[in-house]
CSV table of N, CA, C and O in Angstrom, one decimal:
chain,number,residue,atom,x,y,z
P,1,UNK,N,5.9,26.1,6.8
P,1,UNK,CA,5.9,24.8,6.2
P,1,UNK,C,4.5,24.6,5.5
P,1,UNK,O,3.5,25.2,5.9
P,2,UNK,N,4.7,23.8,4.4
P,2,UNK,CA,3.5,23.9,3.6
P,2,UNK,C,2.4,22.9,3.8
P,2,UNK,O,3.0,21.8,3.7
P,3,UNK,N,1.4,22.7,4.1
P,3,UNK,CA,0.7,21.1,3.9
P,3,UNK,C,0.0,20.9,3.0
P,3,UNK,O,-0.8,21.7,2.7
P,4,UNK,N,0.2,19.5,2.4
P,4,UNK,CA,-0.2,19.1,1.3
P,4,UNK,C,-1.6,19.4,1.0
P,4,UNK,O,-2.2,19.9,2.0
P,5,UNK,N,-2.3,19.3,0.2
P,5,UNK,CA,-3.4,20.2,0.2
P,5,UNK,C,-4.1,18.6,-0.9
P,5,UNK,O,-5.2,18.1,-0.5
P,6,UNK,N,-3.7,18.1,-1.8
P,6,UNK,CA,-4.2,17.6,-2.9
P,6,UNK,C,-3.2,16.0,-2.8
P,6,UNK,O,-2.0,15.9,-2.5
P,7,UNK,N,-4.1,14.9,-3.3
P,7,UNK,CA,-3.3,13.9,-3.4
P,7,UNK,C,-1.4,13.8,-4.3
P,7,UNK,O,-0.4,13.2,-4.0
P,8,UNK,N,-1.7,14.5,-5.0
P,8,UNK,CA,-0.4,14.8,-6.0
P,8,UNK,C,0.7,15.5,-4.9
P,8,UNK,O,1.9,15.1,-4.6
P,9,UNK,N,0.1,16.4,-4.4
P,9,UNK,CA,1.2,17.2,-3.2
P,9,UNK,C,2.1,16.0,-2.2
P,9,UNK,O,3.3,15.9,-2.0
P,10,UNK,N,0.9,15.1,-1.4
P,10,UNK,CA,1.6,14.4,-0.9
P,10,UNK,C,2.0,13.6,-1.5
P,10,UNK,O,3.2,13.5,-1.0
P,11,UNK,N,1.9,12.5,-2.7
P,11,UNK,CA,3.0,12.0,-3.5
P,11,UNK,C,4.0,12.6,-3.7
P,11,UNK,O,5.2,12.2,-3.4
P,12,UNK,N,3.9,13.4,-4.4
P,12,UNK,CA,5.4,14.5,-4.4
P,12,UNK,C,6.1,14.7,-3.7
P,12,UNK,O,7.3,14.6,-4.1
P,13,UNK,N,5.7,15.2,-2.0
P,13,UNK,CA,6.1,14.9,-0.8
P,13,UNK,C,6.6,13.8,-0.1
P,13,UNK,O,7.4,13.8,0.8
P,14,UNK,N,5.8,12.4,-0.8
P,14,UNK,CA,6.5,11.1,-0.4
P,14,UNK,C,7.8,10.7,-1.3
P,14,UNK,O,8.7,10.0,-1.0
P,15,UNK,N,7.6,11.4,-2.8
P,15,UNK,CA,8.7,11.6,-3.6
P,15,UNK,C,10.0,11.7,-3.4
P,15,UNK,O,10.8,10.8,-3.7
P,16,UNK,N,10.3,13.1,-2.7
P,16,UNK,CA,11.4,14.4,-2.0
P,16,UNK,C,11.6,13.4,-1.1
P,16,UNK,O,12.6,12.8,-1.5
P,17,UNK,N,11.1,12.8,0.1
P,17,UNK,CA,11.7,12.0,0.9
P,17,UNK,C,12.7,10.7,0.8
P,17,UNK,O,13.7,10.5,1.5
P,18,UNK,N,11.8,9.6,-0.6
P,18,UNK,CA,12.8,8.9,-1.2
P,18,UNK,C,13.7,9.1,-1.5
P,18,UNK,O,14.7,8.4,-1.4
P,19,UNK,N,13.8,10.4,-2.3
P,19,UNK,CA,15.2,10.9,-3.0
P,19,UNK,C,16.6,11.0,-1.8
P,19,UNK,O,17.8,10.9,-1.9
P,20,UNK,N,15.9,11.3,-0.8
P,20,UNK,CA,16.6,11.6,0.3
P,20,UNK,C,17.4,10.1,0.4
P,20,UNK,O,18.6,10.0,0.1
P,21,UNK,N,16.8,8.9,1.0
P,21,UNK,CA,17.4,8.0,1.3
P,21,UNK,C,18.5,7.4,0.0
P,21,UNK,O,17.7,7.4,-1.0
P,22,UNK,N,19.4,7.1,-0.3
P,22,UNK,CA,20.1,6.6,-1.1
P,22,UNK,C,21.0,5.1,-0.3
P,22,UNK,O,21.9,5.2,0.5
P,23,UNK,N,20.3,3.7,-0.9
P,23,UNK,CA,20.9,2.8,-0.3
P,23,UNK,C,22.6,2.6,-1.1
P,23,UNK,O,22.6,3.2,-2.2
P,24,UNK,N,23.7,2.1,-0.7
P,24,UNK,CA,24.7,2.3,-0.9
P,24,UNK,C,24.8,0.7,-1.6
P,24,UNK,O,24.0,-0.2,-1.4
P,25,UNK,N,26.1,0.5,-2.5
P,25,UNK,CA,26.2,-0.7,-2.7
P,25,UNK,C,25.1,-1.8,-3.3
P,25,UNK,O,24.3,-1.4,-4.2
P,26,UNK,N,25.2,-3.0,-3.0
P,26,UNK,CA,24.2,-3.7,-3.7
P,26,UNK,C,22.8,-3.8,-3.2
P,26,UNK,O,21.9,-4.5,-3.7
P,27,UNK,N,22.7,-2.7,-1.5
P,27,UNK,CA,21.3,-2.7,-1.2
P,27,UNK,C,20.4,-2.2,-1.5
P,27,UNK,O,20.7,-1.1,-1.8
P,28,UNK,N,19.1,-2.4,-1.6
P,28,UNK,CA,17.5,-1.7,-2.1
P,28,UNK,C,16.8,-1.5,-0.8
P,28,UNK,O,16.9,-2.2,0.2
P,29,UNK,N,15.9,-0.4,-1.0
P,29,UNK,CA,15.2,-0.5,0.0
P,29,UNK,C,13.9,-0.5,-0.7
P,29,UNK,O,13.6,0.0,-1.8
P,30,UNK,N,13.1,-1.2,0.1
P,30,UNK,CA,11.6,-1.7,-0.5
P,30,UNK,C,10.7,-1.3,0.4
P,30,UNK,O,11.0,-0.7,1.5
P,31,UNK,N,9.6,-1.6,0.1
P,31,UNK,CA,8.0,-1.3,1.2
P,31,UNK,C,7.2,-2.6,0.9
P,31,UNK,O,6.7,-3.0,-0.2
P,32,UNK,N,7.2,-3.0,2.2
P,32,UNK,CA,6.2,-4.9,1.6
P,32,UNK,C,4.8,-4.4,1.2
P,32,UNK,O,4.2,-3.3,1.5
P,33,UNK,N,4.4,-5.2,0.7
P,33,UNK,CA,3.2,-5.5,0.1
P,33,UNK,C,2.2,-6.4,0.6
P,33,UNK,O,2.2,-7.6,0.4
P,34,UNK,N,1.0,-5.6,1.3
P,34,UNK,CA,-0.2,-7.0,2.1
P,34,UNK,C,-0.7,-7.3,1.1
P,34,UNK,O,-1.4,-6.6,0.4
P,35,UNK,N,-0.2,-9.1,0.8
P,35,UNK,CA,-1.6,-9.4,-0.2
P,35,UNK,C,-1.8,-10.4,0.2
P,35,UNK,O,-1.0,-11.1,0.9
P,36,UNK,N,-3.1,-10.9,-0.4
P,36,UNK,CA,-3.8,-11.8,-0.1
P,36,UNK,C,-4.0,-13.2,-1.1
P,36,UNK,O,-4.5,-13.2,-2.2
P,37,UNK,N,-3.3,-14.5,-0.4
P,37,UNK,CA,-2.5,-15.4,-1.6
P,37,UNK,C,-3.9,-16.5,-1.3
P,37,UNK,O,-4.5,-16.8,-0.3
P,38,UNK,N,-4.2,-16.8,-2.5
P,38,UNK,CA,-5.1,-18.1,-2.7
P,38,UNK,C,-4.2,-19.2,-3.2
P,38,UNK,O,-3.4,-19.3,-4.2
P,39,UNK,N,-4.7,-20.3,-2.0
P,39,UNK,CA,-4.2,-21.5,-2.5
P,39,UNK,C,-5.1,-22.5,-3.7
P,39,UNK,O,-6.3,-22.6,-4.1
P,40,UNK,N,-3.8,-23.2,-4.1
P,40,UNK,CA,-4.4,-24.2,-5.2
P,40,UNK,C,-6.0,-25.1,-4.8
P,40,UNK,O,-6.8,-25.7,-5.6
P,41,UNK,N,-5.9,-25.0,-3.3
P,41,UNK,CA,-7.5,-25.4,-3.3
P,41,UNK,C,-8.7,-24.5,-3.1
P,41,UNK,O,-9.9,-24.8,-3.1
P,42,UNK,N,-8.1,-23.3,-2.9
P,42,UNK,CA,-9.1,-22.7,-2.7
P,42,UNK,C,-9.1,-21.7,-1.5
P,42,UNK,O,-9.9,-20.8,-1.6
P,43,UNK,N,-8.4,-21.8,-0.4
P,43,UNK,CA,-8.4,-21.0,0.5
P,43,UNK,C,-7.5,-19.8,0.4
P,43,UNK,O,-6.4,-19.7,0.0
P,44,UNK,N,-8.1,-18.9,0.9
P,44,UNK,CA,-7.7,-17.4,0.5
P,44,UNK,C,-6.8,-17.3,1.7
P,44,UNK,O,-7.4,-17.6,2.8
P,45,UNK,N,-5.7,-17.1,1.8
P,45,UNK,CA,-4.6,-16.8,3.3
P,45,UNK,C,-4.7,-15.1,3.4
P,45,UNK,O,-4.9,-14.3,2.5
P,46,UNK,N,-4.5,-15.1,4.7
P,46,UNK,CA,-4.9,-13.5,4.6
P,46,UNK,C,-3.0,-12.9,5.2
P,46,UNK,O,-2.0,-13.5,5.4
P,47,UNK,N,-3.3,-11.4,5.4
P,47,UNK,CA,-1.3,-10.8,5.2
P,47,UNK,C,-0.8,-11.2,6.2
P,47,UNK,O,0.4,-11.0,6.3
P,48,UNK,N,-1.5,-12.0,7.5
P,48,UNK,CA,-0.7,-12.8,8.6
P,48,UNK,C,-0.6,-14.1,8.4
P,48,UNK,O,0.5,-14.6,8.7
P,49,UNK,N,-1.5,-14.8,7.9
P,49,UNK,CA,-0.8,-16.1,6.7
P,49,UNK,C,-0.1,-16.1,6.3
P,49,UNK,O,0.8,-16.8,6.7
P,50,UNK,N,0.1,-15.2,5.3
P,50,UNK,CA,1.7,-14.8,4.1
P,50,UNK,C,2.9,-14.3,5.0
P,50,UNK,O,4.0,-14.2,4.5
P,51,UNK,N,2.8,-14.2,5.8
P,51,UNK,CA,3.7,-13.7,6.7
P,51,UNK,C,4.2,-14.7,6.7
P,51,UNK,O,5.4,-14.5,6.7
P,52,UNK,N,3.8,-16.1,6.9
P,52,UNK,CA,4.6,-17.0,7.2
P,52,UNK,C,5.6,-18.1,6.3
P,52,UNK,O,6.4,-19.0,6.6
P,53,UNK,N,5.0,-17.4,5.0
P,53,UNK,CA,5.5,-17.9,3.7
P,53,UNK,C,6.8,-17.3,3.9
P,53,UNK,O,7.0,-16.6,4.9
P,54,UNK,N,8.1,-17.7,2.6
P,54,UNK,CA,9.4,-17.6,3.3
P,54,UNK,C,10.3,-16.2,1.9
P,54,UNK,O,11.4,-15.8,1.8
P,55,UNK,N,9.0,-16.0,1.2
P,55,UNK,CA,9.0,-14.7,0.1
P,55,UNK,C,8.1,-13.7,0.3
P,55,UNK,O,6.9,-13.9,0.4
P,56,UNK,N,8.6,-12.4,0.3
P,56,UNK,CA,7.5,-11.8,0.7
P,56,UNK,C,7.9,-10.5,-0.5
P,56,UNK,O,8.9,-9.9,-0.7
P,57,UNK,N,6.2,-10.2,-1.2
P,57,UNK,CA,6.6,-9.2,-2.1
P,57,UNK,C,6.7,-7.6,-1.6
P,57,UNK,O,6.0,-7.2,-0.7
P,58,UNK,N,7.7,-6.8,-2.2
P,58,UNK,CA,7.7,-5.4,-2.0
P,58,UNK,C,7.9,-4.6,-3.4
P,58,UNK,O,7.9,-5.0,-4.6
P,59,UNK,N,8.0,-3.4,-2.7
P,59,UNK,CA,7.9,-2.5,-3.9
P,59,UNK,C,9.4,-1.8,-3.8
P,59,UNK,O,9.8,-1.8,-2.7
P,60,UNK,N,10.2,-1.2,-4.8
P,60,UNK,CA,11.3,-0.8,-4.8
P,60,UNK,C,11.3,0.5,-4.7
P,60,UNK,O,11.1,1.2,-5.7
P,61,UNK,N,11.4,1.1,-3.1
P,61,UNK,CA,11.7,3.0,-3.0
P,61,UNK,C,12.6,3.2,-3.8
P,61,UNK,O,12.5,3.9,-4.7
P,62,UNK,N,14.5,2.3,-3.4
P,62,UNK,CA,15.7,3.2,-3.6
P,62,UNK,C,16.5,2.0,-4.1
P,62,UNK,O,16.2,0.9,-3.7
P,63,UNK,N,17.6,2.0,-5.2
P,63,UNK,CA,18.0,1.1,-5.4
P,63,UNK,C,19.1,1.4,-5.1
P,63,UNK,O,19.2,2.6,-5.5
P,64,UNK,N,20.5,0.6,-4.4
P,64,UNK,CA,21.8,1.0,-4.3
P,64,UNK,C,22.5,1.0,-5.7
P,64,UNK,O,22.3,0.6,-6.8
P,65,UNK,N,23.6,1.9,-5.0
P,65,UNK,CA,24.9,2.5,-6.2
P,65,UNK,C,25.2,1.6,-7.3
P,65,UNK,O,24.8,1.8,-8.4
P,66,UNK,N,25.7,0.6,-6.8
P,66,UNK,CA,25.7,-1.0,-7.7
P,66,UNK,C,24.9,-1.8,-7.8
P,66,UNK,O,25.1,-3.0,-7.6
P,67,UNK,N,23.6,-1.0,-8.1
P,67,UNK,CA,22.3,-2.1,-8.6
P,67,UNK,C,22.7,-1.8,-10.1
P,67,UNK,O,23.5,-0.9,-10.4
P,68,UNK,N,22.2,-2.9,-11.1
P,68,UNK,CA,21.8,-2.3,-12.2
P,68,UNK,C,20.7,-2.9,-13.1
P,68,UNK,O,20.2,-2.4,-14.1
P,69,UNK,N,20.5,-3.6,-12.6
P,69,UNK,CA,19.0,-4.7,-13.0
P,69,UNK,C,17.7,-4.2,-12.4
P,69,UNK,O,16.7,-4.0,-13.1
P,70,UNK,N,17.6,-4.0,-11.3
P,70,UNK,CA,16.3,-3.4,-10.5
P,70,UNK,C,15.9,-1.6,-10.5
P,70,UNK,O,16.8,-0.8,-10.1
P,71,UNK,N,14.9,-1.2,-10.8
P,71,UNK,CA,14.8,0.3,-10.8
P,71,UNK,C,13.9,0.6,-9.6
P,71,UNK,O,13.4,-0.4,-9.0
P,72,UNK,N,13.7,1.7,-9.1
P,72,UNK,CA,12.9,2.4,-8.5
P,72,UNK,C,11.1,2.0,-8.7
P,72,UNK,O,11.1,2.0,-9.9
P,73,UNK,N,10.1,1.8,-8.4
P,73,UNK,CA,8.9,1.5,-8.7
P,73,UNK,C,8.8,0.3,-9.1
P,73,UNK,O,7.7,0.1,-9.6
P,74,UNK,N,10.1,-1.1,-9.2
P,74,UNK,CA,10.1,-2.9,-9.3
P,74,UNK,C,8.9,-3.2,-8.3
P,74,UNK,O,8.8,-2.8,-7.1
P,75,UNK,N,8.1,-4.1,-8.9
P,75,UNK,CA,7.3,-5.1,-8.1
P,75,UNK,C,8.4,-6.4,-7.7
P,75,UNK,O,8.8,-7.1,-8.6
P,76,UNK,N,8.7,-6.6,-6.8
P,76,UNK,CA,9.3,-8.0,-6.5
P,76,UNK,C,8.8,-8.9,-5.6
P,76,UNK,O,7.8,-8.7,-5.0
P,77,UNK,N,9.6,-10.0,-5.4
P,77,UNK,CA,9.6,-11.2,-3.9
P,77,UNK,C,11.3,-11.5,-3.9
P,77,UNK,O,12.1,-11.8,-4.7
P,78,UNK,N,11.4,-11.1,-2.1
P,78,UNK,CA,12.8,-11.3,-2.0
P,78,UNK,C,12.4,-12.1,-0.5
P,78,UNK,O,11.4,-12.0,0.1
P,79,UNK,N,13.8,-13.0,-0.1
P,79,UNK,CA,13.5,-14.0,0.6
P,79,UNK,C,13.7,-13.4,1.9
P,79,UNK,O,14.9,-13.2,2.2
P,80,UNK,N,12.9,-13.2,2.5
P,80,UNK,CA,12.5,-12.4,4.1
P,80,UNK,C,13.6,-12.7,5.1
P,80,UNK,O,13.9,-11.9,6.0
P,81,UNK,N,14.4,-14.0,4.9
P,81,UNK,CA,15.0,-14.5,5.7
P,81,UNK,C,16.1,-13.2,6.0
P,81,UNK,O,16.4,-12.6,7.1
P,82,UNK,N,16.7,-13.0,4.4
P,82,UNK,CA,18.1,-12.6,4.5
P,82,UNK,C,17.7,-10.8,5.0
P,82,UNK,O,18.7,-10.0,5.1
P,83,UNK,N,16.7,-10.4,5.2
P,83,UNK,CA,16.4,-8.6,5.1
P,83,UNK,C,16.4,-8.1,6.9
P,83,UNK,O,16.2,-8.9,7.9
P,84,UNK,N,16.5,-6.8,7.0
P,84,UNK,CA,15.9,-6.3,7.8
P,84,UNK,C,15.1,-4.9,7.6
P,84,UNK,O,14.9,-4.3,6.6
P,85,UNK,N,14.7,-4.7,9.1
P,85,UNK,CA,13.4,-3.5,8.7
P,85,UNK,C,14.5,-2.4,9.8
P,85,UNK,O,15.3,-2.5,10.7
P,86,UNK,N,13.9,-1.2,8.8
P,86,UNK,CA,14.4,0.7,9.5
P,86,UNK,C,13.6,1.2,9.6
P,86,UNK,O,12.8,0.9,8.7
P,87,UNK,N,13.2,1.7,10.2
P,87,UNK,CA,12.1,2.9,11.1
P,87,UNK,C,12.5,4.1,10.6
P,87,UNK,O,13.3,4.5,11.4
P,88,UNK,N,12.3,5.2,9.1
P,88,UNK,CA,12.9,6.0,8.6
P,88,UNK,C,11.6,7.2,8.5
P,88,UNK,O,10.6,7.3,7.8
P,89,UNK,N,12.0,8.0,9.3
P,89,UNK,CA,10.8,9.1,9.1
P,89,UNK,C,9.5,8.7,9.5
P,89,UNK,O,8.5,8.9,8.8
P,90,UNK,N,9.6,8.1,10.6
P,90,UNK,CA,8.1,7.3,10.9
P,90,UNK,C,7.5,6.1,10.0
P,90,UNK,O,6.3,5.6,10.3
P,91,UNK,N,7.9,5.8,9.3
P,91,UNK,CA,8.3,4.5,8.2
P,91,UNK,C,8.7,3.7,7.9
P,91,UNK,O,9.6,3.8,7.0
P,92,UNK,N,8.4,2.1,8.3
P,92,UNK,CA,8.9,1.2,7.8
P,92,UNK,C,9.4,0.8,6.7
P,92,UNK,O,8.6,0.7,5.8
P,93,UNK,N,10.6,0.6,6.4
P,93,UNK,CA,10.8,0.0,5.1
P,93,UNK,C,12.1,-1.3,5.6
P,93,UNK,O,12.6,-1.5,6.7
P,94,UNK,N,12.3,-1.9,4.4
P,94,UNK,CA,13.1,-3.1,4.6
P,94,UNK,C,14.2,-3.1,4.1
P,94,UNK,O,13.8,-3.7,3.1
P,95,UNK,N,15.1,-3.0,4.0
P,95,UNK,CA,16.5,-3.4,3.4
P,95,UNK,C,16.8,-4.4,3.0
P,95,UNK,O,16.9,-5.2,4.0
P,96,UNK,N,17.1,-5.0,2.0
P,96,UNK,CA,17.5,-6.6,1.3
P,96,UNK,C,18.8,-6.4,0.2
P,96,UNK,O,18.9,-5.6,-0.8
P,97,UNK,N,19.4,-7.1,0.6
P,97,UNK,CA,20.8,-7.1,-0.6
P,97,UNK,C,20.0,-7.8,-2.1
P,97,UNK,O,19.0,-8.6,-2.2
P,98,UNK,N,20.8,-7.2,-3.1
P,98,UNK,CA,20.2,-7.4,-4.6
P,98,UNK,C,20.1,-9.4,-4.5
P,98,UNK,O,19.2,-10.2,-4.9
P,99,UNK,N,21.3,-9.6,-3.9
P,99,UNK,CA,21.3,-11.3,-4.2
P,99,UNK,C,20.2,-12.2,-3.9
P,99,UNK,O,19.8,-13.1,-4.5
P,100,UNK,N,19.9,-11.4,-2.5
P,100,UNK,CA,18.2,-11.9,-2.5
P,100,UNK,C,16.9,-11.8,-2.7
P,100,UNK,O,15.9,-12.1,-2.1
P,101,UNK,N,17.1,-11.1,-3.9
P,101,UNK,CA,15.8,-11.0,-5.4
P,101,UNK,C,15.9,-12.3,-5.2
P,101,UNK,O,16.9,-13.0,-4.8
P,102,UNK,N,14.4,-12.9,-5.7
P,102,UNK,CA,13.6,-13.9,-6.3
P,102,UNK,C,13.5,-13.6,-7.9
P,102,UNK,O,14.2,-14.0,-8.8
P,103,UNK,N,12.6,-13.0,-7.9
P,103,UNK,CA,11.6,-12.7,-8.9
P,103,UNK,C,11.8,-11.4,-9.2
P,103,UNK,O,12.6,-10.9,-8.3
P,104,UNK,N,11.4,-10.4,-10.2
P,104,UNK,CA,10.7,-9.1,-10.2
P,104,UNK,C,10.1,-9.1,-11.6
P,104,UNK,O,10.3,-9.6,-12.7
P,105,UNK,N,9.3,-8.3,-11.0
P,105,UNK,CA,7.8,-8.9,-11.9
P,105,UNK,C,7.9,-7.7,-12.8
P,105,UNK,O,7.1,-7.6,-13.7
């Protein structure tokens, strides 16, 4: 087995792995996003703050068979309520049906 040697290798290597997952139907699989939301007065919430907000942004690994609006590398916010999380190769990622898109940026 080979190990990655150079940052490109392991992207490439995190690449081959996504290809692997293929969500079926109208689900996506995403990877959330810690960010840090400033409110209108001024206070900076930090990624356990936002946590509690009821949108949470990710990034799009895999998009299912019958997506056709969302691609692979979408910035979005989908509503946390409706998703769950998979443990995939030592990896968190989240599952969300397309209907609960918000946004994609």
């Amino acid at each position: 087995m080979l190990v990655p040697k150079t940052e490109k290798d392991v992207k490439l290597k995190d690449k081959i792995k996504h290809k692997q997952m293929k969500p079926i139907g109208k689900y996506i699989i995403v990877k959330d996003v810690q960010e840090n939301v400033k409110t209108e007065s001024g206070l900076i919430l930090s990624g356990e703050d936002t946590n509690q907000l009821r949108y949470k942004r990710a990034v799009v690994i895999a998009s299912g068979t019958d997506v056709t609006v969302i691609d692979e590398g979408d910035e979005l916010y989908y509503d946390k309520a409706h998703s769950f999380t998979m443990l995939i190769d030592d990896t968190q990622y989240t599952i969300i049906s397309e209907r609960d898109v918000v946004v994609v940026l």
